[in-house]
XYZ file of C-alpha atoms in Angstrom:
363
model
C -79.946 14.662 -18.006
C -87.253 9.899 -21.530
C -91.913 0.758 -21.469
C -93.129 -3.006 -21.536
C -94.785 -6.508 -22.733
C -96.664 -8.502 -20.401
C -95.869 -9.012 -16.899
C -96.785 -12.176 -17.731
C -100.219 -11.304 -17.174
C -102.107 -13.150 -14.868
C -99.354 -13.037 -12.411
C -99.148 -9.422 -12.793
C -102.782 -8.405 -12.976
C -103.153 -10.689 -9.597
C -100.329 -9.160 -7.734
C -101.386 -5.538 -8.508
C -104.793 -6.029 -7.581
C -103.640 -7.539 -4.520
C -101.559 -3.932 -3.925
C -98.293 -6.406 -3.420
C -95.440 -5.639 -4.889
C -95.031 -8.721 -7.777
C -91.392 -10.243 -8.066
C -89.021 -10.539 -10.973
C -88.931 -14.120 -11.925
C -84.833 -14.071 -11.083
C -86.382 -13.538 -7.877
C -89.350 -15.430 -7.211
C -87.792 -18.286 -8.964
C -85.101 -19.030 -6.451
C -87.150 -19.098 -3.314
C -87.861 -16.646 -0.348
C -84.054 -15.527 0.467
C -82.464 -16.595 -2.828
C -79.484 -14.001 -2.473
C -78.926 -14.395 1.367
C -75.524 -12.971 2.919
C -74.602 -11.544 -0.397
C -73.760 -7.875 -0.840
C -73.961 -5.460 -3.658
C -72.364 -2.173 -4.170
C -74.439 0.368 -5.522
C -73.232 3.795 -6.911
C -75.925 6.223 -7.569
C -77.221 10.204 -7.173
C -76.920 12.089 -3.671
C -80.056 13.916 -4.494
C -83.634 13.113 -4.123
C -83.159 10.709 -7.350
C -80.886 8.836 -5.521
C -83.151 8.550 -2.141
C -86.140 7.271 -4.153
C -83.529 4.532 -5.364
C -82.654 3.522 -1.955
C -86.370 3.404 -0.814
C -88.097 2.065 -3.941
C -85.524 -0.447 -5.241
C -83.114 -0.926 -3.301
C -84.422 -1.296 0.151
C -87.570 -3.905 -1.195
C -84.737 -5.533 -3.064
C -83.124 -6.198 0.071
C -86.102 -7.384 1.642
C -87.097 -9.805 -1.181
C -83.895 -11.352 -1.824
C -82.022 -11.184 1.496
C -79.094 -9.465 -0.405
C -77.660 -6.363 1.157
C -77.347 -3.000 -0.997
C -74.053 -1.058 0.087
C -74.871 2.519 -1.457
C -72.416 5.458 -2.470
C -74.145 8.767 -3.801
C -72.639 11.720 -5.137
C -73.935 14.456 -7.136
C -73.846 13.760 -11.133
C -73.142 11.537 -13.965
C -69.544 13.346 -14.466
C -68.675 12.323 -10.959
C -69.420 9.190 -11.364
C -67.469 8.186 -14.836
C -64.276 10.204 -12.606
C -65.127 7.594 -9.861
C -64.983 4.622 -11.910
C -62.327 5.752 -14.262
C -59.973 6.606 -11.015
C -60.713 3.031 -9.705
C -59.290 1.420 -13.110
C -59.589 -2.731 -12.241
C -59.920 -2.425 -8.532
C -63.506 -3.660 -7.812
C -65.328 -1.036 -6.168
C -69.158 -1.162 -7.254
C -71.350 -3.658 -8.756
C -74.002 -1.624 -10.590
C -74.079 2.380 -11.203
C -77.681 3.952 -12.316
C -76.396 7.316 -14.469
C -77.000 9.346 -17.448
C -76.632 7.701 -21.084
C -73.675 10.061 -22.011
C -71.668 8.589 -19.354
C -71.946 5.309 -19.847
C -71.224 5.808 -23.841
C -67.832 7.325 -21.947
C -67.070 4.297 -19.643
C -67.831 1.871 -22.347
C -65.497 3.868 -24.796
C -62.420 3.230 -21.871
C -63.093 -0.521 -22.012
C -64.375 -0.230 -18.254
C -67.558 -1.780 -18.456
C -68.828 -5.517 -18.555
C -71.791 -6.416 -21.205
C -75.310 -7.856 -19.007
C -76.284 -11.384 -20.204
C -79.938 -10.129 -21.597
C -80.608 -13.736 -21.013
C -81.012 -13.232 -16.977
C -82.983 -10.106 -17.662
C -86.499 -10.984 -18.397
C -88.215 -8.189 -17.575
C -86.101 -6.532 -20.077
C -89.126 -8.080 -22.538
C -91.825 -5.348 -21.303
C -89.602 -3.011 -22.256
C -90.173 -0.448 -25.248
C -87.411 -2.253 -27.470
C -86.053 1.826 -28.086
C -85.233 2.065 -24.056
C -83.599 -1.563 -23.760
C -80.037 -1.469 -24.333
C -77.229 1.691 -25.122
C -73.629 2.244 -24.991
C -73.131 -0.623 -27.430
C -74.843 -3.091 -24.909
C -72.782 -2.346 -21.966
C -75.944 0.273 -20.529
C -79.356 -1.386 -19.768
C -82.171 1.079 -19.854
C -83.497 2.215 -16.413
C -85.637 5.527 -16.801
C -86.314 8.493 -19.050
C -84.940 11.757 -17.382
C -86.576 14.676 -18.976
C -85.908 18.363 -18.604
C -87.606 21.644 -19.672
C -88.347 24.859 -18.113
C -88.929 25.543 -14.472
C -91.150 28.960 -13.965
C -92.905 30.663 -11.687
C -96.266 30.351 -10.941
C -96.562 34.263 -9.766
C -94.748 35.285 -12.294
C -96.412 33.254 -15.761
C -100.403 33.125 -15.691
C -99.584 30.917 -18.290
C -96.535 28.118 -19.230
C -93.675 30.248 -20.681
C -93.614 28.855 -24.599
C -89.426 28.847 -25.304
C -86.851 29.083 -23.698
C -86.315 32.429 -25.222
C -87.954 33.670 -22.408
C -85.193 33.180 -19.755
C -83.659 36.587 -22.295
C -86.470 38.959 -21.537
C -85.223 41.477 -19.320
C -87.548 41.190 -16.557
C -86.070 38.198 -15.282
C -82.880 39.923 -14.321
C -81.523 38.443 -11.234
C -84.475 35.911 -11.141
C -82.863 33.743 -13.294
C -80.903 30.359 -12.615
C -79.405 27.349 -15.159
C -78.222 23.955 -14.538
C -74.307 23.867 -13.560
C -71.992 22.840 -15.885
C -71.388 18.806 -15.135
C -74.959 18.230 -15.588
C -75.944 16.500 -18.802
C -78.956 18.892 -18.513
C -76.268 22.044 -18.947
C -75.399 20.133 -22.380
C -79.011 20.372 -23.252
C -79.513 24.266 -22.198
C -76.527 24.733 -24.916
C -78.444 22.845 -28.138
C -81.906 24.546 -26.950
C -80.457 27.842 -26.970
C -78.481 26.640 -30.770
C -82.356 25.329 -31.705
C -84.117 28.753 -30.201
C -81.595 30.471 -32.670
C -82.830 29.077 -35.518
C -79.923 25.821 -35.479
C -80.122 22.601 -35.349
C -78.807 22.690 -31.603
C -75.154 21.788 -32.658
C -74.550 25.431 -33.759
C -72.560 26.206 -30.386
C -70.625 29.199 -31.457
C -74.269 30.725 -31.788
C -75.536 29.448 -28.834
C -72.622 30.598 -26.674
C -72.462 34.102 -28.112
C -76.312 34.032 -27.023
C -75.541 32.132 -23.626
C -72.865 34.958 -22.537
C -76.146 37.433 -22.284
C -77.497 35.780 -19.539
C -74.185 36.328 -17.928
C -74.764 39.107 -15.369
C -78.217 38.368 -15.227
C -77.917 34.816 -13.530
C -78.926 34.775 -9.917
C -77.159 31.201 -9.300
C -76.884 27.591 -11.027
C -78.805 24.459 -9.503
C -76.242 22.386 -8.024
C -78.505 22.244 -5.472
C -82.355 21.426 -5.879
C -83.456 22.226 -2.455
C -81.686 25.756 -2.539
C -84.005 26.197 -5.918
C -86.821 25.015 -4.438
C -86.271 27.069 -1.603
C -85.913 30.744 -3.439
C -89.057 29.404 -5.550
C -90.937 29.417 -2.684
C -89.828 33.140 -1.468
C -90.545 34.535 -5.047
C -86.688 34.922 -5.488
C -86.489 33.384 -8.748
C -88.807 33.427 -12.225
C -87.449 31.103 -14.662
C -84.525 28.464 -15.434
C -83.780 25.510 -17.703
C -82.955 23.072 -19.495
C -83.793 21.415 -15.991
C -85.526 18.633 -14.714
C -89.086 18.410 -12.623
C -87.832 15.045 -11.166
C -86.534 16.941 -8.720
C -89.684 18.208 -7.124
C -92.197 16.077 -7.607
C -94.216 17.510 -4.328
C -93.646 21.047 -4.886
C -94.859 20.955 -8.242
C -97.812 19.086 -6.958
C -98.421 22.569 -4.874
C -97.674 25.318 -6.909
C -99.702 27.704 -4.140
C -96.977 27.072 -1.369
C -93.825 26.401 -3.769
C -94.691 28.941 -6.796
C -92.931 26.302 -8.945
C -94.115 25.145 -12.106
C -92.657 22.884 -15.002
C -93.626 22.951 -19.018
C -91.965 20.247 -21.433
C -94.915 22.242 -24.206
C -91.923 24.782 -25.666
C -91.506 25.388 -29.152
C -88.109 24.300 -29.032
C -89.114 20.914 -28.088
C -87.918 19.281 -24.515
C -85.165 17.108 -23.336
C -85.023 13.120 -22.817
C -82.200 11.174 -21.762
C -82.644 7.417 -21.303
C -80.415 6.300 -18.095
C -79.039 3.021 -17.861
C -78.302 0.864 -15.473
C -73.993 -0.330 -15.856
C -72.098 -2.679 -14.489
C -67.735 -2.194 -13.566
C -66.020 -4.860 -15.332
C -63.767 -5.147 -12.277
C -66.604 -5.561 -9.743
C -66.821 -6.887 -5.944
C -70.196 -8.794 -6.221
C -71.448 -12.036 -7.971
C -73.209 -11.901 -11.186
C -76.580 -13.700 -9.930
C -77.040 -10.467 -7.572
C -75.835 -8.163 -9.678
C -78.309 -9.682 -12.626
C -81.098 -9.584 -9.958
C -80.999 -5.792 -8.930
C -81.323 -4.947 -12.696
C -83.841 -7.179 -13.217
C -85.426 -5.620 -10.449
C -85.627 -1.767 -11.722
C -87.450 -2.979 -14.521
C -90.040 -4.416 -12.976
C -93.597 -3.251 -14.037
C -94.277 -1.745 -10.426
C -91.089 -0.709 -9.389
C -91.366 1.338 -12.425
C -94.086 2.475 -11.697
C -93.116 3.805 -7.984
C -89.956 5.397 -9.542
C -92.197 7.474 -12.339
C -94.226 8.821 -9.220
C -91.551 9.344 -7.137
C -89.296 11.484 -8.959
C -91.377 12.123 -12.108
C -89.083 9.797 -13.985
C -90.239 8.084 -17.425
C -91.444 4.817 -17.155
C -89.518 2.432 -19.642
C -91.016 -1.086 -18.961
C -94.694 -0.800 -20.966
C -96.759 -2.114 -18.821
C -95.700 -0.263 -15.449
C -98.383 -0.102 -13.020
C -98.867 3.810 -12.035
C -101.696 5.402 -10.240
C -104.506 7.302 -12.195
C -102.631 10.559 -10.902
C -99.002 9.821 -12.031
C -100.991 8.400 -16.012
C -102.791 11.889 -16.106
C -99.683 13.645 -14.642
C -98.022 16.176 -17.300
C -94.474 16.048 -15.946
C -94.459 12.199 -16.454
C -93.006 11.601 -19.812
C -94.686 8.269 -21.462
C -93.364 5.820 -23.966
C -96.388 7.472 -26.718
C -95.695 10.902 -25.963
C -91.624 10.223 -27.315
C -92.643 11.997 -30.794
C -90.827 14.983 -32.910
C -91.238 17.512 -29.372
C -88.880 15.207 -27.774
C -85.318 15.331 -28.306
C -82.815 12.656 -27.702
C -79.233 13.536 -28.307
C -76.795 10.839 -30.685
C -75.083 9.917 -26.905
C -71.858 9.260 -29.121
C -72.036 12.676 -30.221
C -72.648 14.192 -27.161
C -70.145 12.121 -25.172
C -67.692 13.194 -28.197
C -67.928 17.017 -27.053
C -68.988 16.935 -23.638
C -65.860 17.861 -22.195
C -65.297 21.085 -24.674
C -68.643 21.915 -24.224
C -68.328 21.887 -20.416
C -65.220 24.183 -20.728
C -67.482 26.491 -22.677
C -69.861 27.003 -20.922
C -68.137 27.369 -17.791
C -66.074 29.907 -19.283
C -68.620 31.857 -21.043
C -71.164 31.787 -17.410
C -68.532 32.044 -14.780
């Protein structure tokens, strides 16, 4: 389901020092209440993604701007394209934060409107690779990274591949992403790369997915529930899947057993997000142009990488010494040959076969 120029410097040096949370120009620019008695509709994840959103953007954006943030959740990226695509023209949300497959899939039904870069300027400290997707109708919001999730009990050490989720002593302690999860397309091209394929070698991967069968104690649908038999030993291993989602437990591994390894030889997953916007939409453009702007900022970046264990995009996003030295936070540099990022056409091409699959094959 992995970032910046200046924020114009002085400014941005001043405000962080100052431990204030510095403005987007859009913002600042306009006055104290610029967006006052305007609303915006916000579609985004039910999880603990989706919470960090409400507190870290969307509630200061509120506060700033005097606009007010009407949020829907629900639980994944799939949900949200059938959401969008059952609304056709009727305006039903501004702006939707999701993965990059599904808004390749949105902008492919002619459903989405294109940003005007030109009201986006933090969009400059931005890695110019994590900008813009989906043929310009996604504007980058955050790296989401997945890789394997293991037992701290169990492995003295990191597990190395994700060939070990196959060794027999994980029977019944075993758990994968479900199948709508963009991370469930990424469990399907490791196992194709463990194989010795280039990850699009599916019939492989399947034929080697279907072991895992009667060994699977349950998918993650839900993160708590994981985090939960974690933490009463119930579980050893499972992937491709994300550490965003527990960004305290993996911060105690004593209490929550959990721990989280992008270091496999297979390489691990990143998928930049991006912010879209309905081309039928309630809201006005100035608000809707200000809440983007307002993800990118440098430290509203930086509180989202902490939070959730997200990858900064914007390159200059101000982050604590302990989220810089933190291994489960994915930076711009460390986007080399490890890292794989899927050709979203491609994957937004088989998605829904490969979701039949591997439902099929794991049910």
């Amino acid at each position: 389901m992995t970032y910046r120029i200046s924020r114009r410097g002085l400014l941005a040096s001043s405000a962080a020092a100052a431990g204030t949370l510095a403005m987007p120009a859009i913002v600042r620019a306009a006055g104290n209440k610029p967006l006052d008695g305007k609303e915006l509709r916000l579609l985004t994840w039910s999880d603990n993604t989706g919470l960090a959103i409400l507190d870290h953007i969307a509630k200061p954006f509120e506060e700033a701007t005097g606009a007010r943030v009407i949020a829907d959740r629900t639980g994944s990226t799939s949900e949200m394209v059938a959401k969008l695509r059952a609304a056709g023209d009727r305006p039903q949300y501004d702006v939707i934060t999701l993965a990059g497959v599904g808004a390749v899939e949105l902008a492919g039904d002619g459903l989405l409107a294109q940003p005007d870069l030109n009201k986006l300027p933090n969009l400059e400290q931005v890695d110019p690779r994590f900008r813009t997707g989906a043929d310009g109708h996604g504007i980058g919001y955050l790296l989401w990274t997945g890789g394997l999730i293991y037992n701290t009990k169990t492995f003295a050490e990191p597990p190395k591949s994700y060939a070990e989720m196959w060794d027999a002593s994980h029977q019944n302690r075993l758990f994968l992403p479900p199948s709508t999860w963009t991370d469930a397309l990424d469990t399907i091209f490791a196992t194709g790369k463990m194989l010795g394929g280039d990850g699009t070698n599916v019939d492989e991967a399947f034929a080697k997915l279907a072991e895992l069968r009667d060994g699977l104690l349950t998918f993650g649908e839900n993160p708590a529930q994981i985090s939960e038999l974690f933490r009463s030993d119930a579980l050893d291993i499972g992937g491709v899947y994300a550490p965003a989602f527990y960004a305290n437990e993996l911060k105690d591994p004593a209490n929550s057993n959990m721990g989280a390894t992008y270091d496999v030889d297979e390489g691990f997953f990143a998928d930049l997000m991006y912010t879209i916007v309905p081309k039928a939409k309630p809201g006005d453009d100035d608000v809707v142009h200000a809440f983007i702007d307002y993800t990118l900022d440098a430290n509203v970046q930086g509180k989202m990488a902490e939070a959730v264990l997200n990858g900064p995009i914007n390159q200059n996003a101000v982050m604590s010494d302990d989220a810089k030295a933190s291994p489960f936070i994915i930076k711009p540099e460390q986007m080399g040959d490890a890292a794989v990022v899927h050709d979203k056409s491609f994957i937004a091409e088989v998605r829904e076969d490969w979701i039949m699959r591997y439902t099929q094959t794991l049910a």
